Coordinates of C-alpha atoms (C1' of nucleotides) in Angstrom, one line a residue:
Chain A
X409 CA -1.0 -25.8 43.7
X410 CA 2.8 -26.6 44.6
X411 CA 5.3 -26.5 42.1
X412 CA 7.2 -29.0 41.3
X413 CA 10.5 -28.1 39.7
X414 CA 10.4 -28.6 36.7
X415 CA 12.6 -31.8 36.3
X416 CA 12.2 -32.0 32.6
X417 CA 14.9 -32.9 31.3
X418 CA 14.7 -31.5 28.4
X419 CA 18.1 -33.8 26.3
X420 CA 17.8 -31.4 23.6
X421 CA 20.9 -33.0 21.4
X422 CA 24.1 -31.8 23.1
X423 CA 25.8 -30.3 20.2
X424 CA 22.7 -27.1 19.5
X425 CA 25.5 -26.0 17.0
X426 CA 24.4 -27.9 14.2
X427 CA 21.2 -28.4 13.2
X428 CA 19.0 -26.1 11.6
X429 CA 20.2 -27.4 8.5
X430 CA 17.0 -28.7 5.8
X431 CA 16.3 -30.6 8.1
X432 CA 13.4 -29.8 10.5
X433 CA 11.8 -26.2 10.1
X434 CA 11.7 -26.0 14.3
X435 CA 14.3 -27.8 16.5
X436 CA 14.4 -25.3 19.3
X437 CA 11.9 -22.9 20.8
X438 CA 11.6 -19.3 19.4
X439 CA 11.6 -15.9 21.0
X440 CA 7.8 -15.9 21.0
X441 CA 7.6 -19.7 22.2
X442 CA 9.8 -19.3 24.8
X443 CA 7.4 -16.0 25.6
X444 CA 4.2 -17.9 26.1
X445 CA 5.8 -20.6 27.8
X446 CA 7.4 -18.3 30.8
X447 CA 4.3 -16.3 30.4
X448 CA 2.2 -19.5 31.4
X449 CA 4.3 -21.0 33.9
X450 CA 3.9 -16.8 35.6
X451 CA 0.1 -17.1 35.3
X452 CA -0.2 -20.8 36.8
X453 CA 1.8 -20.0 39.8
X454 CA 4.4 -22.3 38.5
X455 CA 6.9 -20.0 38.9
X456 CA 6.3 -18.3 41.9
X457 CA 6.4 -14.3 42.6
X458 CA 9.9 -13.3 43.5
X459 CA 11.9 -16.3 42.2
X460 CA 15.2 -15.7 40.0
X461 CA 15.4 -16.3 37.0
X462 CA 18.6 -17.4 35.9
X463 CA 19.5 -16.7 32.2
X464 CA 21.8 -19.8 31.9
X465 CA 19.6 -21.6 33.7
X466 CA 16.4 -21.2 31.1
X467 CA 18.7 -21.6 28.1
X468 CA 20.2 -24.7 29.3
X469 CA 16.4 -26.3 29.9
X470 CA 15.6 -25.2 26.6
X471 CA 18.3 -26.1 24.7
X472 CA 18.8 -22.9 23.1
X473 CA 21.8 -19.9 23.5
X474 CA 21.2 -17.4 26.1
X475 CA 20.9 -14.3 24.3
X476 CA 17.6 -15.8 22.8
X477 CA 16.6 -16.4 26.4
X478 CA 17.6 -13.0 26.9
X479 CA 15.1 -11.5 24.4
X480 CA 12.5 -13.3 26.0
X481 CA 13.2 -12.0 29.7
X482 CA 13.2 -8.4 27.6
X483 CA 9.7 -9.5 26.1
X484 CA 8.5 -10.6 29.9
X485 CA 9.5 -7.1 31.1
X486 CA 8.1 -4.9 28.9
X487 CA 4.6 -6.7 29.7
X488 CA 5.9 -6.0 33.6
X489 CA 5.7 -9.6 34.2
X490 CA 9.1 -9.5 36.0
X491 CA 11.5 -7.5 36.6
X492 CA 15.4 -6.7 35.7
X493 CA 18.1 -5.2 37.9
X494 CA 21.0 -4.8 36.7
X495 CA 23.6 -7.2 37.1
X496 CA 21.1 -8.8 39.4
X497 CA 18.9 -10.8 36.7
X498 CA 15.3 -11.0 36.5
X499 CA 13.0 -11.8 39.6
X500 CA 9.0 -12.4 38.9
X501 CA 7.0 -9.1 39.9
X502 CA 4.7 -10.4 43.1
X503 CA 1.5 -7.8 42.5
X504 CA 1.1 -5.9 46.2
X505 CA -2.6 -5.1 47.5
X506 CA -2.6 -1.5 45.7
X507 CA -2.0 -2.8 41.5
X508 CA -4.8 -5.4 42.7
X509 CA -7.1 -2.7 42.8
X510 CA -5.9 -0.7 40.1
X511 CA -6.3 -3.7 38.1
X512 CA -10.0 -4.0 39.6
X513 CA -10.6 -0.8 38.2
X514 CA -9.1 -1.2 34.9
X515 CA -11.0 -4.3 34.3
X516 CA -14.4 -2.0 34.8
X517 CA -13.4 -0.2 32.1
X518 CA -12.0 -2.5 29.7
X519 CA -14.7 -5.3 30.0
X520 CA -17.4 -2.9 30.1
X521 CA -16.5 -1.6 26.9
X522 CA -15.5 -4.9 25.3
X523 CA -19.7 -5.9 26.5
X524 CA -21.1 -2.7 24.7
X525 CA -18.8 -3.3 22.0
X526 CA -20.0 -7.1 21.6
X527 CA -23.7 -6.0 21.9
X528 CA -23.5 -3.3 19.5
X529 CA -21.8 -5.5 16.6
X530 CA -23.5 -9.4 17.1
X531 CA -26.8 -9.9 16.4
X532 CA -28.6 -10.7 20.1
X533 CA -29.2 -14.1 19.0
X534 CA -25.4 -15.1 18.8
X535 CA -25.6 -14.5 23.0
X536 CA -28.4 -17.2 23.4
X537 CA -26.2 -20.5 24.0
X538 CA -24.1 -18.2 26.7
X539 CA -27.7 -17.5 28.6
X540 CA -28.7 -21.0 28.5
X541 CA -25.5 -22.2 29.8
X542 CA -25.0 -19.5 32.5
X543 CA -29.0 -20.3 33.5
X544 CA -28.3 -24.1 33.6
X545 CA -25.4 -25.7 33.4
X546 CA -23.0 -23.1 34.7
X547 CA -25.3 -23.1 38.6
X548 CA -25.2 -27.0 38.4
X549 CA -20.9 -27.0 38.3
X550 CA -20.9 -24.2 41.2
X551 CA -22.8 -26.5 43.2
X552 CA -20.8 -29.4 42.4
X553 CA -17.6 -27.2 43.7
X554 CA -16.3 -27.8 40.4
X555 CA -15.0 -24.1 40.4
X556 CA -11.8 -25.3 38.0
X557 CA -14.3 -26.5 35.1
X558 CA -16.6 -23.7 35.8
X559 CA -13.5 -20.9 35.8
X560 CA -12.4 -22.5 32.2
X561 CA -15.7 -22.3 30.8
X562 CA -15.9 -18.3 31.8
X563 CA -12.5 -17.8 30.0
X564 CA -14.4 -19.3 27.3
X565 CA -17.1 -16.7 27.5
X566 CA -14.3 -14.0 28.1
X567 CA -12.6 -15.2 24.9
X568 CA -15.6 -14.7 23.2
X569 CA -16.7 -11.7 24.1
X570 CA -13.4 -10.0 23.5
X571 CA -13.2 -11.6 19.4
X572 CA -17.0 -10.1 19.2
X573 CA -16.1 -6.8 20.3
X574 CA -13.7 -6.4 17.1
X575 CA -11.0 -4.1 18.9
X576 CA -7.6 -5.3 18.8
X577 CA -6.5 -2.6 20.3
X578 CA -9.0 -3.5 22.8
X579 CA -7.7 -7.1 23.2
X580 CA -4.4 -6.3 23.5
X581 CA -4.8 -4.2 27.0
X582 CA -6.9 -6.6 28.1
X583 CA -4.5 -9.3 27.0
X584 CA -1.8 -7.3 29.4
X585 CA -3.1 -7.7 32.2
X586 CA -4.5 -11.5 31.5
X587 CA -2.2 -13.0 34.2
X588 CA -3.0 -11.0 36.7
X589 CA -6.4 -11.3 36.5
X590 CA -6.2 -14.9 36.3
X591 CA -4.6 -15.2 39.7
X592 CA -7.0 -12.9 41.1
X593 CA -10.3 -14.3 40.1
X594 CA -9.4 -17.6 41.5
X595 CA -8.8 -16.5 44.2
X596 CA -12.3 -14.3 44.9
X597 CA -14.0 -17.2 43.2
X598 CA -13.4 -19.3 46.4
X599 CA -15.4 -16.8 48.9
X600 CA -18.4 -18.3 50.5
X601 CA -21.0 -17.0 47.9
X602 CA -19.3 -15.5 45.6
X603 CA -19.3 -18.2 42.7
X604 CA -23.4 -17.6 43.0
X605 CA -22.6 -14.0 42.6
X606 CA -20.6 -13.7 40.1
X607 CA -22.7 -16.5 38.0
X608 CA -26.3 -14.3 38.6
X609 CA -24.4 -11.2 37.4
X610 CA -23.1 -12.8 34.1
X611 CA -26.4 -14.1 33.2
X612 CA -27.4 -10.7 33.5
X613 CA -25.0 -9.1 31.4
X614 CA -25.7 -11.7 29.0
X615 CA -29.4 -11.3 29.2
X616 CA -28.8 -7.7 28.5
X617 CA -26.7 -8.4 25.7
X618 CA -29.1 -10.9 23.8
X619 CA -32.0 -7.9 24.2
X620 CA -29.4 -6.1 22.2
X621 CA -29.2 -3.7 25.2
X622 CA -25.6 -2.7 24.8
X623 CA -25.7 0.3 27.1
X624 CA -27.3 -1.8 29.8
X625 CA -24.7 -4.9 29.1
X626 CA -21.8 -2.0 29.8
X627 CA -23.5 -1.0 32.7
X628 CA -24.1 -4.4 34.4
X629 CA -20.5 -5.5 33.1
X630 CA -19.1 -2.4 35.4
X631 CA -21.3 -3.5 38.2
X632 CA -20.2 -6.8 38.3
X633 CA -16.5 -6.0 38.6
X634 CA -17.4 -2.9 41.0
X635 CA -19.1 -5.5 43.4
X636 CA -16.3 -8.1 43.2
X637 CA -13.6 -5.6 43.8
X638 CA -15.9 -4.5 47.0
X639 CA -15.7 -8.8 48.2
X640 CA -11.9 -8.2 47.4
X641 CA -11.4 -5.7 49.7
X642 CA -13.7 -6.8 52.2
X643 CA -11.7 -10.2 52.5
X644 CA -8.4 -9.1 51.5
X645 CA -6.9 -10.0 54.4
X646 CA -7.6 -13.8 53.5
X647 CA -7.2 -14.1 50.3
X648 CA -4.0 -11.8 49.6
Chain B
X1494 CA 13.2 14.6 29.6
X1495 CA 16.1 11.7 28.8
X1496 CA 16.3 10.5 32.2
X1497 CA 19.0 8.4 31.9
X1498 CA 19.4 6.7 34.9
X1499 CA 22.2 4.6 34.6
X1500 CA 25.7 6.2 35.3
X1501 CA 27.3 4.0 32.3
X1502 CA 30.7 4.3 33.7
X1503 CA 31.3 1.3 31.2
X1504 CA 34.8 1.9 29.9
X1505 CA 35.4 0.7 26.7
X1506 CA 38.4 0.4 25.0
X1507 CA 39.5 1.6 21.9
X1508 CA 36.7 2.9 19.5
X1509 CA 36.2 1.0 17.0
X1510 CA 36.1 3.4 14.0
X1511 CA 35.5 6.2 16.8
X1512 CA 32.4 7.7 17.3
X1513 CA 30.1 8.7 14.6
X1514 CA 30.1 12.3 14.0
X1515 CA 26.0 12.5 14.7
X1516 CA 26.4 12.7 18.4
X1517 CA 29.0 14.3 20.1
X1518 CA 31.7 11.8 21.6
X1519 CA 29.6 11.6 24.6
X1520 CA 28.9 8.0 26.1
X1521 CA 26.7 5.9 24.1
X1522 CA 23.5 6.1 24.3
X1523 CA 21.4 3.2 26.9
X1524 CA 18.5 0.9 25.1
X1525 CA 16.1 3.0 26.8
X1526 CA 17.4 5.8 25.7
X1527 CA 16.8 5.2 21.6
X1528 CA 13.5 3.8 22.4
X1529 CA 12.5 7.5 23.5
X1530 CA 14.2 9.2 20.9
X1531 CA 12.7 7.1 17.9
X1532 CA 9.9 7.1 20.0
X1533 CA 9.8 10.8 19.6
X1534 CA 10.4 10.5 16.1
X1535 CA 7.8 8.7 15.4
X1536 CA 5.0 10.3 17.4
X1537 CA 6.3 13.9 16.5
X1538 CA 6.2 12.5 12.6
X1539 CA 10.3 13.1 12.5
X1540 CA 10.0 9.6 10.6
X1541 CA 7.1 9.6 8.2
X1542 CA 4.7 6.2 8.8
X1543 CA 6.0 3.5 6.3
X1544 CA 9.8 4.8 6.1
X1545 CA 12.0 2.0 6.6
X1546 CA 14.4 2.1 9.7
X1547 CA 17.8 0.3 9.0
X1548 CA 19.5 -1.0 11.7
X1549 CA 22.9 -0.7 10.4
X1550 CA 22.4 3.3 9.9
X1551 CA 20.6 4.1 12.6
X1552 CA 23.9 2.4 15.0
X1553 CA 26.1 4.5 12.8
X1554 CA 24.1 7.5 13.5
X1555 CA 24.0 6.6 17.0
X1556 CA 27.2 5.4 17.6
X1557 CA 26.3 2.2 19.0
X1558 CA 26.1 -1.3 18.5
X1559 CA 23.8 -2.5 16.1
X1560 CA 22.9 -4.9 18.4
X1561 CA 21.7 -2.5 20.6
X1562 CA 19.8 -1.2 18.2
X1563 CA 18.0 -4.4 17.3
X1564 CA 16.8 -4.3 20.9
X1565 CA 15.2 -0.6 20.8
X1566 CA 13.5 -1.8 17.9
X1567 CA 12.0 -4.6 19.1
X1568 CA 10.9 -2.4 22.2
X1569 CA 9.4 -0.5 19.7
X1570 CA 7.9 -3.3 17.8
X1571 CA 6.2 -3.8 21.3
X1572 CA 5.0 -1.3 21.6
X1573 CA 3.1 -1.5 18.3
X1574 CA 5.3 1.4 16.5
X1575 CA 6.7 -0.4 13.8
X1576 CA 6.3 -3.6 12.7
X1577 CA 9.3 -6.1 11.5
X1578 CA 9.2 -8.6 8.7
X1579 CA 11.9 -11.2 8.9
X1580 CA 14.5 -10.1 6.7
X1581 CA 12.6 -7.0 5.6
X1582 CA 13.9 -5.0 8.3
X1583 CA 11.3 -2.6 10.7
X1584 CA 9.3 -0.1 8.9
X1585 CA 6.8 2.8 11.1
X1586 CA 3.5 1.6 11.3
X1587 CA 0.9 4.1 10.0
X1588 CA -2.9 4.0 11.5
X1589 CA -5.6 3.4 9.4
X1590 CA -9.1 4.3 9.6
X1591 CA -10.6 0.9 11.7
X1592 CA -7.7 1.3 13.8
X1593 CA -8.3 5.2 14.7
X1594 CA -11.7 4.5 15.6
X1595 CA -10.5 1.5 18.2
X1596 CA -8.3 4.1 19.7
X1597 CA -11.3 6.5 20.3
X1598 CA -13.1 4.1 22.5
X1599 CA -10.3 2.8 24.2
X1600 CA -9.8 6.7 25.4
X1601 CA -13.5 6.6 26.1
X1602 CA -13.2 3.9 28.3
X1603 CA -9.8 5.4 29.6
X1604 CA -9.5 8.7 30.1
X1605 CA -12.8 8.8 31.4
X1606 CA -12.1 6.4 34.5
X1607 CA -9.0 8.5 35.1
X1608 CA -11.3 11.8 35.4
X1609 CA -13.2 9.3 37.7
X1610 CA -10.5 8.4 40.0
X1611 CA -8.9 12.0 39.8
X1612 CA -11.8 13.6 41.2
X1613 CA -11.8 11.0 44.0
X1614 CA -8.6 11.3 44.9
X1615 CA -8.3 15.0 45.3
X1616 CA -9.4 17.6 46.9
X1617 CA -12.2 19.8 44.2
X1618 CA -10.5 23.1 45.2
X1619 CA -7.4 21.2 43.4
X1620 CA -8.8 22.0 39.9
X1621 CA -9.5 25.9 40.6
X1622 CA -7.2 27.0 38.4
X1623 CA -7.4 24.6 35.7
X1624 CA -11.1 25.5 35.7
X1625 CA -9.9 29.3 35.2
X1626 CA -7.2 28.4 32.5
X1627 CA -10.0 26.8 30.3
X1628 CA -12.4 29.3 31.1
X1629 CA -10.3 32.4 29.8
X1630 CA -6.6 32.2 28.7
X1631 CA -7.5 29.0 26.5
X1632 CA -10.3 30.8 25.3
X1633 CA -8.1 33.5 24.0
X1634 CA -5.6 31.2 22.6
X1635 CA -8.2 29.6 20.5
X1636 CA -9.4 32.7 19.3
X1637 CA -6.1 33.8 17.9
X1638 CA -5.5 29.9 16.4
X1639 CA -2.5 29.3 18.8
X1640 CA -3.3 25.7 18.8
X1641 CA 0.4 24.5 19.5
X1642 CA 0.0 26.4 22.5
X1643 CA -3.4 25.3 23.6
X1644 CA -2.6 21.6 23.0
X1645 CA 0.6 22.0 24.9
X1646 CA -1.5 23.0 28.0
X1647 CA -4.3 21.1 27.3
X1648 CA -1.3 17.6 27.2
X1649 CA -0.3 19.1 30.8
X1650 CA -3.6 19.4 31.8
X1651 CA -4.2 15.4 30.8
X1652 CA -0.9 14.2 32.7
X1653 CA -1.9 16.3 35.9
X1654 CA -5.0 14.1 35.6
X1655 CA -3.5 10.6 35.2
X1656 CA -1.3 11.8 38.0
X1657 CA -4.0 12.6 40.0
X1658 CA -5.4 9.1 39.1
X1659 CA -2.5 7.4 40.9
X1660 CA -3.0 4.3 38.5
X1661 CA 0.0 2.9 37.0
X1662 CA -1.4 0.3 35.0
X1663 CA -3.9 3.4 33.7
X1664 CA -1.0 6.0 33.0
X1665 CA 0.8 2.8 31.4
X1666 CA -1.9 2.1 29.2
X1667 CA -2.5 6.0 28.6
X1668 CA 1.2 6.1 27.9
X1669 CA 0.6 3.1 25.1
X1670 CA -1.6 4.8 23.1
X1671 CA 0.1 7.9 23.4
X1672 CA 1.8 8.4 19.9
X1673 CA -1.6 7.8 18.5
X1674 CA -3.5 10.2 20.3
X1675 CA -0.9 13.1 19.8
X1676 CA -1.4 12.6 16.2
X1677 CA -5.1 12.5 16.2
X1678 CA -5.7 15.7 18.1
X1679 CA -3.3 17.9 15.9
X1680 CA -5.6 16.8 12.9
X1681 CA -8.4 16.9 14.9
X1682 CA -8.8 20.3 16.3
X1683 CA -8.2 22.3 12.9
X1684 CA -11.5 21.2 12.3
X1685 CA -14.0 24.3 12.1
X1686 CA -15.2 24.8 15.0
X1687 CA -14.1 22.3 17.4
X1688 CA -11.7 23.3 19.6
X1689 CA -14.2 25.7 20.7
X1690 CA -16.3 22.6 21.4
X1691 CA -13.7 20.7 22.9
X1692 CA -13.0 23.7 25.5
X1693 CA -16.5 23.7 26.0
X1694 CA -16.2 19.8 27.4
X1695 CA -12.8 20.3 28.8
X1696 CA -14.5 23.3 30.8
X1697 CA -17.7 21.4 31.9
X1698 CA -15.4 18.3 33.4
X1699 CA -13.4 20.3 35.0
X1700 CA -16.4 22.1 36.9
X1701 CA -17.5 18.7 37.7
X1702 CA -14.1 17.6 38.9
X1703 CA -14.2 21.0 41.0
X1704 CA -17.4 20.0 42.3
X1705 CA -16.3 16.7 43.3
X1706 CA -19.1 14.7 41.2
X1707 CA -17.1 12.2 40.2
X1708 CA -19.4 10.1 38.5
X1709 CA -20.1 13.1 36.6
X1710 CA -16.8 14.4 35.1
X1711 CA -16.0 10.5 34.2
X1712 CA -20.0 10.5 32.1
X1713 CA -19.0 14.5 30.7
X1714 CA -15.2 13.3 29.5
X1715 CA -16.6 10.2 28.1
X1716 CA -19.3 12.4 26.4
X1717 CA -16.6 14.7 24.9
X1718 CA -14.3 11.8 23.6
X1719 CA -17.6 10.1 21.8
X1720 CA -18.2 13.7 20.1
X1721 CA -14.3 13.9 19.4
X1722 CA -15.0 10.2 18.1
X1723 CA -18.2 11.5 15.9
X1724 CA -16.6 14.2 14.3
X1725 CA -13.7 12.3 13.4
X1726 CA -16.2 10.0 11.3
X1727 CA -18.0 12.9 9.9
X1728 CA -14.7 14.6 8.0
X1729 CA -13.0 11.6 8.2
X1730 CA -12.1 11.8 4.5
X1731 CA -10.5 15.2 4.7
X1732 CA -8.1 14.4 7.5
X1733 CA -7.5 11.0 7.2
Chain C
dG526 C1' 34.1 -16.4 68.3
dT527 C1' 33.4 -12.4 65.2
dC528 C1' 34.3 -9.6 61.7
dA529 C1' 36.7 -7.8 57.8
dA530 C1' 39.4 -8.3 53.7
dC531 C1' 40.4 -11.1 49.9
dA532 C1' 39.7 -14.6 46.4
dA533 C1' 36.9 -17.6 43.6
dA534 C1' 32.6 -18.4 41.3
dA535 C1' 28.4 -17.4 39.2
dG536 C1' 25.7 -14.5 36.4
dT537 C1' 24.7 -10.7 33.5
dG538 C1' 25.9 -6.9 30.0
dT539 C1' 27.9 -6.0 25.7
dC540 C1' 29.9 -6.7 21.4
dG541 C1' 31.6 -8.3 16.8
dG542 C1' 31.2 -11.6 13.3
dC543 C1' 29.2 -15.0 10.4
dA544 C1' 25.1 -17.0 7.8
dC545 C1' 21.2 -16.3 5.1
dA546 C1' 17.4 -13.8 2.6
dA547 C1' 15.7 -10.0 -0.1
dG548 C1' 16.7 -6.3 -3.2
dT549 C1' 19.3 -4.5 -7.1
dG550 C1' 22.1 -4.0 -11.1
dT551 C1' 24.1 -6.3 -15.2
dT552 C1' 24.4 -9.2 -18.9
dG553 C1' 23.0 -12.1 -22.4
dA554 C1' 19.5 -14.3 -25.5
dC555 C1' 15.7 -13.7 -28.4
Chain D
dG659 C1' 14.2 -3.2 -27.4
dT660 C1' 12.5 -6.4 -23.9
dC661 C1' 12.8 -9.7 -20.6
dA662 C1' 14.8 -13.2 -17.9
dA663 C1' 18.5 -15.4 -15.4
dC664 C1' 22.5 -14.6 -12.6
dA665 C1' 25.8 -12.4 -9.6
dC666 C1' 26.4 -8.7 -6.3
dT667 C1' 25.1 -5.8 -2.6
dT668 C1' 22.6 -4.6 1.2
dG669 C1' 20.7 -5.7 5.5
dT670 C1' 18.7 -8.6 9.0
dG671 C1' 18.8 -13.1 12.0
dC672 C1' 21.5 -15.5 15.0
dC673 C1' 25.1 -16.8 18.0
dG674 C1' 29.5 -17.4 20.6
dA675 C1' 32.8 -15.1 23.4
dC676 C1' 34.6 -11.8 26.5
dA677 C1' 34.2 -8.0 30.2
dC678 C1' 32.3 -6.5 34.1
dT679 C1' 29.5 -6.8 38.5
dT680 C1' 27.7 -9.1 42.3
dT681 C1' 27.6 -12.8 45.4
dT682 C1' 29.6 -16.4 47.9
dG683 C1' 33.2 -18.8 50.4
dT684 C1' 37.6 -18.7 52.8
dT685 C1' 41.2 -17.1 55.6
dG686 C1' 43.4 -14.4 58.9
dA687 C1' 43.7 -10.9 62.6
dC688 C1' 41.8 -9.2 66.8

DNA sequence: GTCAACAAAAGTGTCGGCACAAGTGTTGAC
DNA sequence: GTCAACACTTGTGCCGACACTTTTGTTGAC
């Protein structure tokens, strides 16, 4: 997935001074826009790990004065998505082979509890679409190779999973460490066997949380993520 | 504990209106800096959840800009330690009841991974002596209601054991819910007769940890943060 | 040809000020 | 005496400008 620089051009009117007047409620991006949008181009690789960015730079694309640009690069840091050095500007943290892990064994804990917690507050019937796609549909797009398709619908199911458990506080550590994890499972995902893998242990967990097992559903969750940390290290030679 | 970092050899010119009388006329005081000390504030309940912090006299109080200021707060507001209205100003967040409860599993889910890994990682004879403190001398304590002095060793106890861990994205989401926590076990552990229980649990993971059954001291500190949880929702109306 | 010292440029750190919204006190009518 | 409208005060949101630091490019000596 190259990245093309971004040649948007972005003519944002060339006076930003006015504006803001009754007229629209939104002519430029704010701190939290700005946010997400650096925050997606991060967790799509668009922005590679260890690029600059320059201050002057972002708020000239975006049409808007530095220091808001500013707040955003603050934003990025706290959530350790890049990093500031003083009088050095802000490079894109590139995660080394030992946070990999630690996030390997974060997820077991956080997604285990966010399955128990699902289980325990939806009624096991709410699961029964998520078997029935993970039994059918879900095999058929593995085999097809269509992993892109078959990645978006799991986020789906992540998503889901996370709004049943009913923990904000819950969400938002999992929510931290969203980008990372993104890179990472697409890059297991491509392992000879491992789509099948993952796929037969989802159904699983699902089948566990539709008996209203929630125990078991934490249980299988942690497995799941214990085994594909185990395929990570065996391969990480190829994949990292 | 200030670990300020940053020599700040800044020279600045004349004061304008000179240094508040608050702080000595000693340099100002870095972002980072008045994060940890309203940080403090806040978790040691200096600022009562709901008071309002200005910006304008908090810089005078400081010293500082009030722009800098406006960036410790919205570290703060990060953080989830107060939350800012637009134009209201930033006013401490206090915890209520659903959100207490969220906490509790989160440090289920945790603290018990990080008595996991810390058993892994070292060596069991590493935990003799914390096995001895919690089998007498915080016995004793208890017994003559020196709490402040049993949760202070008890804290140091928990950061030997995130240390021990070696996670940083763990200790960083330890470190998150942090404030929370402090204020949860202070109300806590004047309940009758639970400190006595929670020694009990502190006591039988650390014997596990000694042993070196990992799997064991993460299922016994789990165990112990679900009781902690349970009791909590038993008196909930007489400390919350 | 190489290296070091110096100068220019680029980029970040910091700050003060202005604009606008919410809160507060006052005044007048009824 | 009560209430509503208005002006004032307080405090935050936002931004441009300047100071300082680092990097890059150039020139001169050896």
């Amino acid at each position: 997935m190259a990245a093309r620089k971004a040649p948007t051009t972005t003519r944002r009117k060339a006076a930003p001074a006015r504006a803001r007047g009754g007229a629209k409620g939104r002519a430029s991006a704010s701190v939290p826009d700005l946010f997400q949008v650096l925050r997606g181009r991060i967790a799509s690789q668009a922005i590679a790990p260890g690029a600059k960015l320059r201050e002057t730079e972002l708020a000239a694309e975006f049409g808007v004065p530095r220091t808001r640009i500013r707040d955003a690069l603050a934003a990025l840091e706290q959530r350790g998505l890049v990093v500031r050095e003083p009088n050095r500007g802000a490079v894109v943290t590139r995660l080394d082979l030992s946070q990999v892990f630690h996030i390997y064994d974060l997820r077991e804990a956080l997604e285990g509890l966010a399955a128990r917690l699902a289980t325990e507050r939806m009624p096991p019937e709410h699961w029964q679409k998520d078997v029935a796609l993970f039994k059918g549909p879900m095999k058929d797009l593995i085999a097809q190779g269509d992993l892109d398709t078959y990645i978006e619908q799991y986020e789906l199911l992540r998503l889901r999973i996370i709004e049943a458990a009913a923990n904000p506080v819950l969400a938002e550590m999992l929510d931290i460490i969203y980008e990372k994890t993104q890179v990472l499972i697409r890059r297991i995902i491509i392992l000879p066997g491992r789509a099948e893998i993952g796929r037969g242990q989802h159904l699983a967990t699902l089948e566990a949380m539709r008996r209203g097992d929630a125990a078991e559903a934490e249980r299988l969750r942690r497995e799941g993520l214990r085994t594909a940390k185990a395929t990570l290290e065996k391969y990480q030679r190829y994949v990292l």
